[in-house]
């Protein structure tokens, strides 16, 4: 039986208040007209993919099939000062002016509803709560169950369903207030974390490691040669992958690149921008639930060896609610001390099943013998 490890899921139901409706009357202006023109050209009714049902699906699964050793704690809203460590004053002014309103923030479909600004404040603050718990020792590891996601949000721009960069806000807080000198951020969302990269591009105290589907897949950044600049040159590590990459490739990247990089960097804290759209149900990559669990095992081992186990996950993407919920549960199972499964080679389990089913038809034994 694996050693039990304390893990806390941080969740605040206010994150459900972010609910853009593309049929709502948004603020007038050129951007709204451009988005309407894009949507009108689609052959099917488009619905906002980043919706409250994503979190509800996770909570429902964890209530039906709880993970032993996982406990829940409430989140909190980030302060303006905490947000301002990674976002400009003018950007924050613009976002806060949209409180209780409907609006488009970016042509790539980032929008807000009346409850979105508060939800985004709570998402960032809940990521901070998760980090504070692992730094203080109140929890061995933590998972911030938040939305809207954050890793596409840049210092001055909302992008890709993201308003505030939750993981960056949490990392900056850990550095400024919690005594963490060096922080490692692993982003395994299928989409490149352009905003996180931008925020820490020249920061030597944050090692940003991102494995993602390569350009031209959204947002189009994250090339191999993007390694940071100035004092931060070398502390950005991008691993762009072809579509359909699965467990074996992901784990090879983590074991052969992330592990030596982390051992060299010696972080005081490890954060994971955990998106689950790399699962095959989201049609971008080919990672299985076992793959997410095995990646968690790699990161947990690093945290145990390098930084007293201080490890916090922050939810990013994942839009198929089934694979999102089960992906989160697979991570929590490992964090709570469960066995780390073998990674899957796509198709092999199905081939083995077919062998068992068909092979008896091609033997010398007579039917029914």
mmCIF file of C-alpha atoms in Angstrom:
data_model
loop_
_atom_site.group_PDB
_atom_site.id
_atom_site.type_symbol
_atom_site.label_atom_id
_atom_site.label_comp_id
_atom_site.label_asym_id
_atom_site.label_seq_id
_atom_site.Cartn_x
_atom_site.Cartn_y
_atom_site.Cartn_z
ATOM 1 C CA UNK A 1 0.000 0.000 0.000
ATOM 2 C CA UNK A 2 1.461 3.364 -1.017
ATOM 3 C CA UNK A 3 2.126 5.954 1.673
ATOM 4 C CA UNK A 4 -0.854 8.219 2.285
ATOM 5 C CA UNK A 5 -0.174 11.854 1.498
ATOM 6 C CA UNK A 6 -2.315 14.787 2.512
ATOM 7 C CA UNK A 7 -3.887 16.506 -0.492
ATOM 8 C CA UNK A 8 -6.360 19.370 -0.430
ATOM 9 C CA UNK A 9 -8.693 20.454 -3.210
ATOM 10 C CA UNK A 10 -9.372 24.182 -3.020
ATOM 11 C CA UNK A 11 -12.723 25.164 -4.467
ATOM 12 C CA UNK A 12 -14.997 28.200 -4.239
ATOM 13 C CA UNK A 13 -18.402 28.039 -5.912
ATOM 14 C CA UNK A 14 -18.105 31.695 -6.987
ATOM 15 C CA UNK A 15 -16.017 30.472 -9.923
ATOM 16 C CA UNK A 16 -19.297 29.180 -11.397
ATOM 17 C CA UNK A 17 -20.515 32.771 -11.841
ATOM 18 C CA UNK A 18 -18.426 33.189 -14.983
ATOM 19 C CA UNK A 19 -20.901 32.223 -17.690
ATOM 20 C CA UNK A 20 -20.620 34.096 -21.001
ATOM 21 C CA UNK A 21 -23.606 33.644 -23.284
ATOM 22 C CA UNK A 22 -22.847 34.287 -26.938
ATOM 23 C CA UNK A 23 -26.506 35.109 -27.493
ATOM 24 C CA UNK A 24 -26.472 37.878 -24.863
ATOM 25 C CA UNK A 25 -26.352 41.528 -25.844
ATOM 26 C CA UNK A 26 -22.681 42.427 -25.425
ATOM 27 C CA UNK A 27 -21.228 45.919 -25.222
ATOM 28 C CA UNK A 28 -21.450 47.796 -28.547
ATOM 29 C CA UNK A 29 -18.270 48.333 -30.497
ATOM 30 C CA UNK A 30 -16.032 47.128 -33.274
ATOM 31 C CA UNK A 31 -14.851 44.043 -31.387
ATOM 32 C CA UNK A 32 -18.384 42.832 -30.739
ATOM 33 C CA UNK A 33 -19.230 43.239 -34.420
ATOM 34 C CA UNK A 34 -16.123 41.306 -35.476
ATOM 35 C CA UNK A 35 -16.920 38.419 -33.143
ATOM 36 C CA UNK A 36 -20.555 38.371 -34.271
ATOM 37 C CA UNK A 37 -19.370 38.203 -37.874
ATOM 38 C CA UNK A 38 -17.116 35.231 -37.073
ATOM 39 C CA UNK A 39 -19.876 33.382 -35.233
ATOM 40 C CA UNK A 40 -22.413 34.015 -37.972
ATOM 41 C CA UNK A 41 -20.102 32.315 -40.461
ATOM 42 C CA UNK A 42 -20.107 29.037 -38.561
ATOM 43 C CA UNK A 43 -22.253 26.197 -39.825
ATOM 44 C CA UNK A 44 -23.319 25.154 -36.316
ATOM 45 C CA UNK A 45 -24.566 26.964 -33.234
ATOM 46 C CA UNK A 46 -21.451 27.933 -31.272
ATOM 47 C CA UNK A 47 -21.550 27.736 -27.484
ATOM 48 C CA UNK A 48 -18.942 29.105 -25.106
ATOM 49 C CA UNK A 49 -16.736 26.043 -24.393
ATOM 50 C CA UNK A 50 -15.438 27.260 -21.036
ATOM 51 C CA UNK A 51 -18.638 26.905 -19.006
ATOM 52 C CA UNK A 52 -19.595 26.157 -15.353
ATOM 53 C CA UNK A 53 -20.431 22.546 -16.257
ATOM 54 C CA UNK A 54 -16.707 21.805 -16.433
ATOM 55 C CA UNK A 55 -16.293 22.291 -12.688
ATOM 56 C CA UNK A 56 -19.644 20.725 -11.847
ATOM 57 C CA UNK A 57 -18.616 17.547 -13.678
ATOM 58 C CA UNK A 58 -15.446 17.293 -11.579
ATOM 59 C CA UNK A 59 -17.270 17.896 -8.303
ATOM 60 C CA UNK A 60 -20.007 15.410 -9.224
ATOM 61 C CA UNK A 61 -17.460 12.678 -9.975
ATOM 62 C CA UNK A 62 -15.500 13.303 -6.774
ATOM 63 C CA UNK A 63 -18.737 13.108 -4.780
ATOM 64 C CA UNK A 64 -19.783 9.855 -6.484
ATOM 65 C CA UNK A 65 -16.338 8.297 -6.364
ATOM 66 C CA UNK A 66 -14.303 10.082 -3.699
ATOM 67 C CA UNK A 67 -10.538 9.693 -3.516
ATOM 68 C CA UNK A 68 -9.467 8.493 -0.058
ATOM 69 C CA UNK A 69 -7.246 11.066 1.612
ATOM 70 C CA UNK A 70 -8.535 14.046 -0.380
ATOM 71 C CA UNK A 71 -10.121 16.846 1.609
ATOM 72 C CA UNK A 72 -11.751 20.067 0.446
ATOM 73 C CA UNK A 73 -11.094 23.665 1.508
ATOM 74 C CA UNK A 74 -12.584 26.941 0.364
ATOM 75 C CA UNK A 75 -10.895 29.477 -1.854
ATOM 76 C CA UNK A 76 -10.681 33.229 -1.679
ATOM 77 C CA UNK A 77 -10.505 36.277 -3.923
ATOM 78 C CA UNK A 78 -7.149 37.716 -4.929
ATOM 79 C CA UNK A 79 -6.456 41.322 -4.020
ATOM 80 C CA UNK A 80 -5.633 43.981 -6.560
ATOM 81 C CA UNK A 81 -2.081 44.080 -5.186
ATOM 82 C CA UNK A 82 -1.659 40.351 -5.785
ATOM 83 C CA UNK A 83 -3.005 40.602 -9.333
ATOM 84 C CA UNK A 84 -0.814 43.643 -10.048
ATOM 85 C CA UNK A 85 2.344 41.591 -9.608
ATOM 86 C CA UNK A 86 1.718 40.063 -13.041
ATOM 87 C CA UNK A 87 -0.817 42.405 -14.721
ATOM 88 C CA UNK A 88 -0.525 46.111 -15.477
ATOM 89 C CA UNK A 89 -2.574 48.731 -13.660
ATOM 90 C CA UNK A 90 -4.257 49.832 -16.870
ATOM 91 C CA UNK A 91 -5.282 46.262 -17.697
ATOM 92 C CA UNK A 92 -6.728 45.724 -14.238
ATOM 93 C CA UNK A 93 -8.641 49.007 -14.529
ATOM 94 C CA UNK A 94 -10.120 47.837 -17.820
ATOM 95 C CA UNK A 95 -11.166 44.433 -16.469
ATOM 96 C CA UNK A 96 -12.611 45.810 -13.240
ATOM 97 C CA UNK A 97 -14.674 48.308 -15.246
ATOM 98 C CA UNK A 98 -16.516 45.302 -16.736
ATOM 99 C CA UNK A 99 -17.799 44.031 -13.397
ATOM 100 C CA UNK A 100 -21.517 43.137 -13.701
ATOM 101 C CA UNK A 101 -21.430 43.574 -17.488
ATOM 102 C CA UNK A 102 -21.373 41.497 -20.671
ATOM 103 C CA UNK A 103 -18.429 42.180 -22.964
ATOM 104 C CA UNK A 104 -15.962 40.724 -25.420
ATOM 105 C CA UNK A 105 -12.344 41.220 -24.330
ATOM 106 C CA UNK A 106 -10.609 39.616 -27.277
ATOM 107 C CA UNK A 107 -11.472 38.459 -30.772
ATOM 108 C CA UNK A 108 -10.308 34.938 -29.890
ATOM 109 C CA UNK A 109 -13.642 34.545 -28.038
ATOM 110 C CA UNK A 110 -12.620 35.696 -24.556
ATOM 111 C CA UNK A 111 -15.753 37.188 -23.024
ATOM 112 C CA UNK A 112 -17.243 38.122 -19.665
ATOM 113 C CA UNK A 113 -20.667 37.905 -18.074
ATOM 114 C CA UNK A 114 -21.881 39.881 -15.027
ATOM 115 C CA UNK A 115 -20.228 37.481 -12.565
ATOM 116 C CA UNK A 116 -16.986 36.926 -14.459
ATOM 117 C CA UNK A 117 -14.715 39.492 -12.837
ATOM 118 C CA UNK A 118 -15.454 38.170 -9.359
ATOM 119 C CA UNK A 119 -14.986 34.592 -10.600
ATOM 120 C CA UNK A 120 -11.592 35.523 -12.040
ATOM 121 C CA UNK A 121 -10.525 37.202 -8.790
ATOM 122 C CA UNK A 122 -11.553 34.068 -6.897
ATOM 123 C CA UNK A 123 -9.748 31.794 -9.378
ATOM 124 C CA UNK A 124 -6.476 33.640 -8.848
ATOM 125 C CA UNK A 125 -7.002 33.867 -5.088
ATOM 126 C CA UNK A 126 -7.804 30.172 -4.823
ATOM 127 C CA UNK A 127 -4.538 29.357 -6.602
ATOM 128 C CA UNK A 128 -2.820 31.485 -3.957
ATOM 129 C CA UNK A 129 -4.662 29.585 -1.196
ATOM 130 C CA UNK A 130 -3.380 26.288 -2.607
ATOM 131 C CA UNK A 131 0.200 27.561 -2.629
ATOM 132 C CA UNK A 132 -0.068 28.944 0.901
ATOM 133 C CA UNK A 133 -1.274 25.549 2.121
ATOM 134 C CA UNK A 134 1.708 23.630 0.754
ATOM 135 C CA UNK A 135 4.239 26.254 1.834
ATOM 136 C CA UNK A 136 2.878 26.349 5.377
ATOM 137 C CA UNK A 137 2.727 22.571 5.586
ATOM 138 C CA UNK A 138 -1.037 22.566 6.116
ATOM 139 C CA UNK A 139 -1.250 20.197 3.138
ATOM 140 C CA UNK A 140 1.374 18.010 1.488
ATOM 141 C CA UNK A 141 0.034 18.942 -1.939
ATOM 142 C CA UNK A 142 -2.928 20.885 -3.277
ATOM 143 C CA UNK A 143 -5.174 21.243 -6.323
ATOM 144 C CA UNK A 144 -6.900 24.552 -7.110
ATOM 145 C CA UNK A 145 -10.156 23.715 -8.871
ATOM 146 C CA UNK A 146 -10.705 27.028 -10.625
ATOM 147 C CA UNK A 147 -12.092 28.794 -13.660
ATOM 148 C CA UNK A 148 -11.801 30.829 -15.794
ATOM 149 C CA UNK A 149 -8.416 29.325 -16.644
ATOM 150 C CA UNK A 150 -5.393 31.574 -16.685
ATOM 151 C CA UNK A 151 -2.322 30.536 -18.652
ATOM 152 C CA UNK A 152 -3.185 32.481 -21.833
ATOM 153 C CA UNK A 153 -3.709 35.778 -19.958
ATOM 154 C CA UNK A 154 -0.869 38.195 -20.658
ATOM 155 C CA UNK A 155 0.175 41.217 -18.569
ATOM 156 C CA UNK A 156 -1.992 43.513 -20.687
ATOM 157 C CA UNK A 157 -4.420 41.240 -22.501
ATOM 158 C CA UNK A 158 -7.116 38.633 -21.913
ATOM 159 C CA UNK A 159 -6.850 35.671 -24.278
ATOM 160 C CA UNK A 160 -8.064 32.135 -24.755
ATOM 161 C CA UNK A 161 -10.891 32.182 -22.178
ATOM 162 C CA UNK A 162 -8.422 33.591 -19.589
ATOM 163 C CA UNK A 163 -8.762 36.866 -17.647
ATOM 164 C CA UNK A 164 -6.100 36.704 -14.913
ATOM 165 C CA UNK A 165 -3.098 34.405 -15.036
ATOM 166 C CA UNK A 166 -3.866 32.269 -11.994
ATOM 167 C CA UNK A 167 -0.670 30.233 -11.831
ATOM 168 C CA UNK A 168 1.484 33.313 -12.416
ATOM 169 C CA UNK A 169 -0.331 35.234 -9.675
ATOM 170 C CA UNK A 170 0.267 32.313 -7.300
ATOM 171 C CA UNK A 171 3.942 32.028 -8.258
ATOM 172 C CA UNK A 172 4.508 35.768 -7.834
ATOM 173 C CA UNK A 173 2.831 35.647 -4.421
ATOM 174 C CA UNK A 174 5.020 32.726 -3.343
ATOM 175 C CA UNK A 175 8.109 34.672 -4.390
ATOM 176 C CA UNK A 176 7.075 37.987 -2.855
ATOM 177 C CA UNK A 177 5.412 36.852 0.374
ATOM 178 C CA UNK A 178 6.210 33.220 1.146
ATOM 179 C CA UNK A 179 9.987 33.087 0.877
ATOM 180 C CA UNK A 180 10.236 31.012 -2.308
ATOM 181 C CA UNK A 181 13.362 32.040 -4.188
ATOM 182 C CA UNK A 182 13.000 29.689 -7.159
ATOM 183 C CA UNK A 183 9.754 28.339 -8.602
ATOM 184 C CA UNK A 184 9.192 25.701 -11.277
ATOM 185 C CA UNK A 185 6.002 25.887 -13.342
ATOM 186 C CA UNK A 186 5.097 22.877 -15.483
ATOM 187 C CA UNK A 187 2.313 23.487 -18.017
ATOM 188 C CA UNK A 188 0.954 20.318 -19.629
ATOM 189 C CA UNK A 189 -2.211 21.809 -21.150
ATOM 190 C CA UNK A 190 -2.519 20.937 -24.840
ATOM 191 C CA UNK A 191 -2.250 24.673 -25.636
ATOM 192 C CA UNK A 192 0.930 26.642 -25.040
ATOM 193 C CA UNK A 193 0.849 28.886 -21.962
ATOM 194 C CA UNK A 194 1.783 32.037 -23.836
ATOM 195 C CA UNK A 195 0.728 34.339 -21.003
ATOM 196 C CA UNK A 196 2.804 32.571 -18.358
ATOM 197 C CA UNK A 197 5.774 32.552 -20.709
ATOM 198 C CA UNK A 198 5.373 36.269 -21.384
ATOM 199 C CA UNK A 199 5.129 37.157 -17.684
ATOM 200 C CA UNK A 200 8.288 35.251 -16.689
ATOM 201 C CA UNK A 201 10.192 35.618 -19.975
ATOM 202 C CA UNK A 202 13.147 37.471 -18.394
ATOM 203 C CA UNK A 203 12.785 36.178 -14.819
ATOM 204 C CA UNK A 204 15.693 33.963 -13.685
ATOM 205 C CA UNK A 205 13.781 32.864 -10.571
ATOM 206 C CA UNK A 206 10.978 31.057 -12.435
ATOM 207 C CA UNK A 207 11.647 28.020 -14.603
ATOM 208 C CA UNK A 208 8.729 27.686 -17.020
ATOM 209 C CA UNK A 209 8.447 24.272 -18.717
ATOM 210 C CA UNK A 210 5.673 23.869 -21.279
ATOM 211 C CA UNK A 211 4.761 20.733 -23.236
ATOM 212 C CA UNK A 212 2.036 21.398 -25.814
ATOM 213 C CA UNK A 213 0.780 20.822 -29.330
ATOM 214 C CA UNK A 214 3.008 22.715 -31.727
ATOM 215 C CA UNK A 215 2.063 25.717 -33.852
ATOM 216 C CA UNK A 216 -0.032 26.506 -35.785
ATOM 217 C CA UNK A 217 -2.237 25.024 -33.041
ATOM 218 C CA UNK A 218 -3.606 27.816 -30.805
ATOM 219 C CA UNK A 219 -2.071 30.147 -29.658
ATOM 220 C CA UNK A 220 0.773 29.578 -32.139
ATOM 221 C CA UNK A 221 3.642 30.272 -29.732
ATOM 222 C CA UNK A 222 5.965 27.969 -27.801
ATOM 223 C CA UNK A 223 8.638 27.152 -30.356
ATOM 224 C CA UNK A 224 11.697 25.163 -29.361
ATOM 225 C CA UNK A 225 13.948 28.219 -29.635
ATOM 226 C CA UNK A 226 11.823 30.326 -27.272
ATOM 227 C CA UNK A 227 14.045 30.085 -24.196
ATOM 228 C CA UNK A 228 13.641 33.425 -22.432
ATOM 229 C CA UNK A 229 15.790 36.538 -22.534
ATOM 230 C CA UNK A 230 18.182 38.615 -20.450
ATOM 231 C CA UNK A 231 18.763 37.199 -16.982
ATOM 232 C CA UNK A 232 15.960 34.722 -17.729
ATOM 233 C CA UNK A 233 17.584 33.215 -20.799
ATOM 234 C CA UNK A 234 17.376 29.447 -20.425
ATOM 235 C CA UNK A 235 14.595 29.453 -17.840
ATOM 236 C CA UNK A 236 11.890 28.988 -20.458
ATOM 237 C CA UNK A 237 11.751 25.438 -21.819
ATOM 238 C CA UNK A 238 9.283 24.600 -24.583
ATOM 239 C CA UNK A 239 8.549 21.100 -25.859
ATOM 240 C CA UNK A 240 6.266 21.449 -28.921
ATOM 241 C CA UNK A 241 4.640 18.140 -29.898
ATOM 242 C CA UNK A 242 2.798 16.920 -32.985
ATOM 243 C CA UNK A 243 -0.930 16.336 -32.732
ATOM 244 C CA UNK A 244 -1.800 12.907 -31.414
ATOM 245 C CA UNK A 245 1.244 12.563 -29.139
ATOM 246 C CA UNK A 246 0.510 10.325 -26.180
ATOM 247 C CA UNK A 247 1.689 8.953 -22.864
ATOM 248 C CA UNK A 248 5.077 7.583 -23.923
ATOM 249 C CA UNK A 249 6.176 10.809 -25.618
ATOM 250 C CA UNK A 250 4.948 12.993 -22.754
ATOM 251 C CA UNK A 251 6.707 10.903 -20.120
ATOM 252 C CA UNK A 252 9.930 10.785 -22.123
ATOM 253 C CA UNK A 253 9.880 14.591 -22.307
ATOM 254 C CA UNK A 254 9.315 14.884 -18.561
ATOM 255 C CA UNK A 255 11.903 12.284 -17.592
ATOM 256 C CA UNK A 256 14.593 13.319 -20.083
ATOM 257 C CA UNK A 257 14.155 17.122 -20.064
ATOM 258 C CA UNK A 258 12.085 18.268 -17.072
ATOM 259 C CA UNK A 259 13.820 16.086 -14.474
ATOM 260 C CA UNK A 260 17.401 17.212 -15.224
ATOM 261 C CA UNK A 261 16.234 20.817 -15.655
ATOM 262 C CA UNK A 262 14.505 20.750 -12.266
ATOM 263 C CA UNK A 263 17.486 19.099 -10.590
ATOM 264 C CA UNK A 264 19.721 21.839 -11.988
ATOM 265 C CA UNK A 265 17.315 24.635 -11.032
ATOM 266 C CA UNK A 266 16.542 23.344 -7.492
ATOM 267 C CA UNK A 267 13.100 24.938 -7.004
ATOM 268 C CA UNK A 268 11.553 25.750 -3.625
ATOM 269 C CA UNK A 269 8.064 25.105 -5.029
ATOM 270 C CA UNK A 270 6.604 23.265 -8.027
ATOM 271 C CA UNK A 271 3.381 24.427 -9.669
ATOM 272 C CA UNK A 272 1.508 22.592 -12.425
ATOM 273 C CA UNK A 273 -0.766 24.327 -14.916
ATOM 274 C CA UNK A 274 -2.915 21.247 -15.322
ATOM 275 C CA UNK A 275 -4.993 21.252 -18.465
ATOM 276 C CA UNK A 276 -6.737 18.037 -19.472
ATOM 277 C CA UNK A 277 -7.405 18.811 -23.131
ATOM 278 C CA UNK A 278 -4.401 16.636 -23.985
ATOM 279 C CA UNK A 279 -6.735 13.658 -23.483
ATOM 280 C CA UNK A 280 -7.946 12.110 -26.742
ATOM 281 C CA UNK A 281 -11.570 13.062 -26.054
ATOM 282 C CA UNK A 282 -10.563 16.685 -26.710
ATOM 283 C CA UNK A 283 -9.119 15.623 -30.093
ATOM 284 C CA UNK A 284 -5.812 17.469 -29.737
ATOM 285 C CA UNK A 285 -3.427 14.920 -28.259
ATOM 286 C CA UNK A 286 -3.567 11.300 -27.108
ATOM 287 C CA UNK A 287 -2.845 11.261 -23.367
ATOM 288 C CA UNK A 288 -4.750 8.750 -21.231
ATOM 289 C CA UNK A 289 -5.881 8.952 -17.616
ATOM 290 C CA UNK A 290 -2.960 6.663 -16.796
ATOM 291 C CA UNK A 291 -0.702 9.134 -18.592
ATOM 292 C CA UNK A 292 -1.873 12.058 -16.446
ATOM 293 C CA UNK A 293 -1.386 9.923 -13.351
ATOM 294 C CA UNK A 294 2.102 8.855 -14.411
ATOM 295 C CA UNK A 295 3.088 12.476 -15.143
ATOM 296 C CA UNK A 296 1.849 13.391 -11.687
ATOM 297 C CA UNK A 297 4.115 10.687 -10.292
ATOM 298 C CA UNK A 298 7.133 12.236 -12.018
ATOM 299 C CA UNK A 299 6.349 15.697 -10.670
ATOM 300 C CA UNK A 300 5.551 14.410 -7.178
ATOM 301 C CA UNK A 301 8.888 12.582 -7.065
ATOM 302 C CA UNK A 302 10.685 15.786 -8.049
ATOM 303 C CA UNK A 303 8.860 17.761 -5.375
ATOM 304 C CA UNK A 304 9.680 15.163 -2.726
ATOM 305 C CA UNK A 305 13.376 15.182 -3.651
ATOM 306 C CA UNK A 306 13.886 18.877 -4.313
ATOM 307 C CA UNK A 307 11.467 20.985 -2.291
ATOM 308 C CA UNK A 308 10.045 19.086 0.665
ATOM 309 C CA UNK A 309 7.090 17.885 -1.393
ATOM 310 C CA UNK A 310 5.709 21.395 -1.972
ATOM 311 C CA UNK A 311 3.508 20.860 -5.009
ATOM 312 C CA UNK A 312 0.341 22.638 -6.154
ATOM 313 C CA UNK A 313 -1.811 22.085 -9.249
ATOM 314 C CA UNK A 314 -3.952 24.789 -10.854
ATOM 315 C CA UNK A 315 -6.676 23.763 -13.297
ATOM 316 C CA UNK A 316 -6.389 25.097 -16.852
ATOM 317 C CA UNK A 317 -8.231 23.683 -19.877
ATOM 318 C CA UNK A 318 -10.121 20.523 -20.738
ATOM 319 C CA UNK A 319 -13.478 20.863 -22.455
ATOM 320 C CA UNK A 320 -14.844 17.344 -22.671
ATOM 321 C CA UNK A 321 -16.432 17.087 -19.243
ATOM 322 C CA UNK A 322 -15.946 13.329 -18.949
ATOM 323 C CA UNK A 323 -12.215 13.281 -19.656
ATOM 324 C CA UNK A 324 -11.737 16.466 -17.625
ATOM 325 C CA UNK A 325 -13.356 14.968 -14.519
ATOM 326 C CA UNK A 326 -11.597 11.617 -14.766
ATOM 327 C CA UNK A 327 -8.295 13.307 -15.570
ATOM 328 C CA UNK A 328 -8.490 15.397 -12.409
ATOM 329 C CA UNK A 329 -9.418 12.323 -10.394
ATOM 330 C CA UNK A 330 -6.440 10.389 -11.771
ATOM 331 C CA UNK A 331 -4.104 13.162 -10.612
ATOM 332 C CA UNK A 332 -5.669 13.340 -7.157
ATOM 333 C CA UNK A 333 -5.353 9.577 -6.784
ATOM 334 C CA UNK A 334 -1.569 9.766 -7.167
ATOM 335 C CA UNK A 335 -1.242 12.875 -4.994
ATOM 336 C CA UNK A 336 -3.151 11.057 -2.259
ATOM 337 C CA UNK A 337 -0.706 8.154 -2.313
ATOM 338 C CA UNK A 338 -2.278 5.844 -4.868
ATOM 339 C CA UNK A 339 -0.281 3.570 -7.145
ATOM 340 C CA UNK A 340 1.260 5.115 -10.240
ATOM 341 C CA UNK A 341 -0.035 3.190 -13.286
ATOM 342 C CA UNK A 342 1.932 2.145 -16.313
ATOM 343 C CA UNK A 343 1.588 4.591 -19.218
ATOM 344 C CA UNK A 344 -0.443 3.472 -22.186
ATOM 345 C CA UNK A 345 0.722 2.894 -25.735
ATOM 346 C CA UNK A 346 -2.304 3.979 -27.719
ATOM 347 C CA UNK A 347 -4.230 1.066 -29.176
ATOM 348 C CA UNK A 348 -2.319 -1.745 -27.446
ATOM 349 C CA UNK A 349 -5.014 -2.503 -24.858
ATOM 350 C CA UNK A 350 -7.617 -2.710 -27.595
ATOM 351 C CA UNK A 351 -5.405 -4.996 -29.690
ATOM 352 C CA UNK A 352 -4.867 -7.283 -26.702
ATOM 353 C CA UNK A 353 -8.612 -7.424 -26.154
ATOM 354 C CA UNK A 354 -9.153 -8.298 -29.823
ATOM 355 C CA UNK A 355 -6.503 -11.027 -29.613
ATOM 356 C CA UNK A 356 -8.270 -12.621 -26.667
ATOM 357 C CA UNK A 357 -11.582 -12.423 -28.495
ATOM 358 C CA UNK A 358 -10.518 -13.705 -31.937
ATOM 359 C CA UNK A 359 -7.517 -15.968 -31.526
ATOM 360 C CA UNK A 360 -9.430 -19.062 -30.476
ATOM 361 C CA UNK A 361 -11.151 -19.082 -33.879
ATOM 362 C CA UNK A 362 -7.811 -19.775 -35.563
ATOM 363 C CA UNK A 363 -6.525 -22.726 -33.588
ATOM 364 C CA UNK A 364 -6.680 -26.449 -34.242
ATOM 365 C CA UNK A 365 -9.228 -27.000 -31.515
ATOM 366 C CA UNK A 366 -12.663 -27.711 -32.997
ATOM 367 C CA UNK A 367 -15.406 -25.169 -32.237
ATOM 368 C CA UNK A 368 -16.741 -25.775 -28.790
ATOM 369 C CA UNK A 369 -13.916 -28.259 -28.074
#
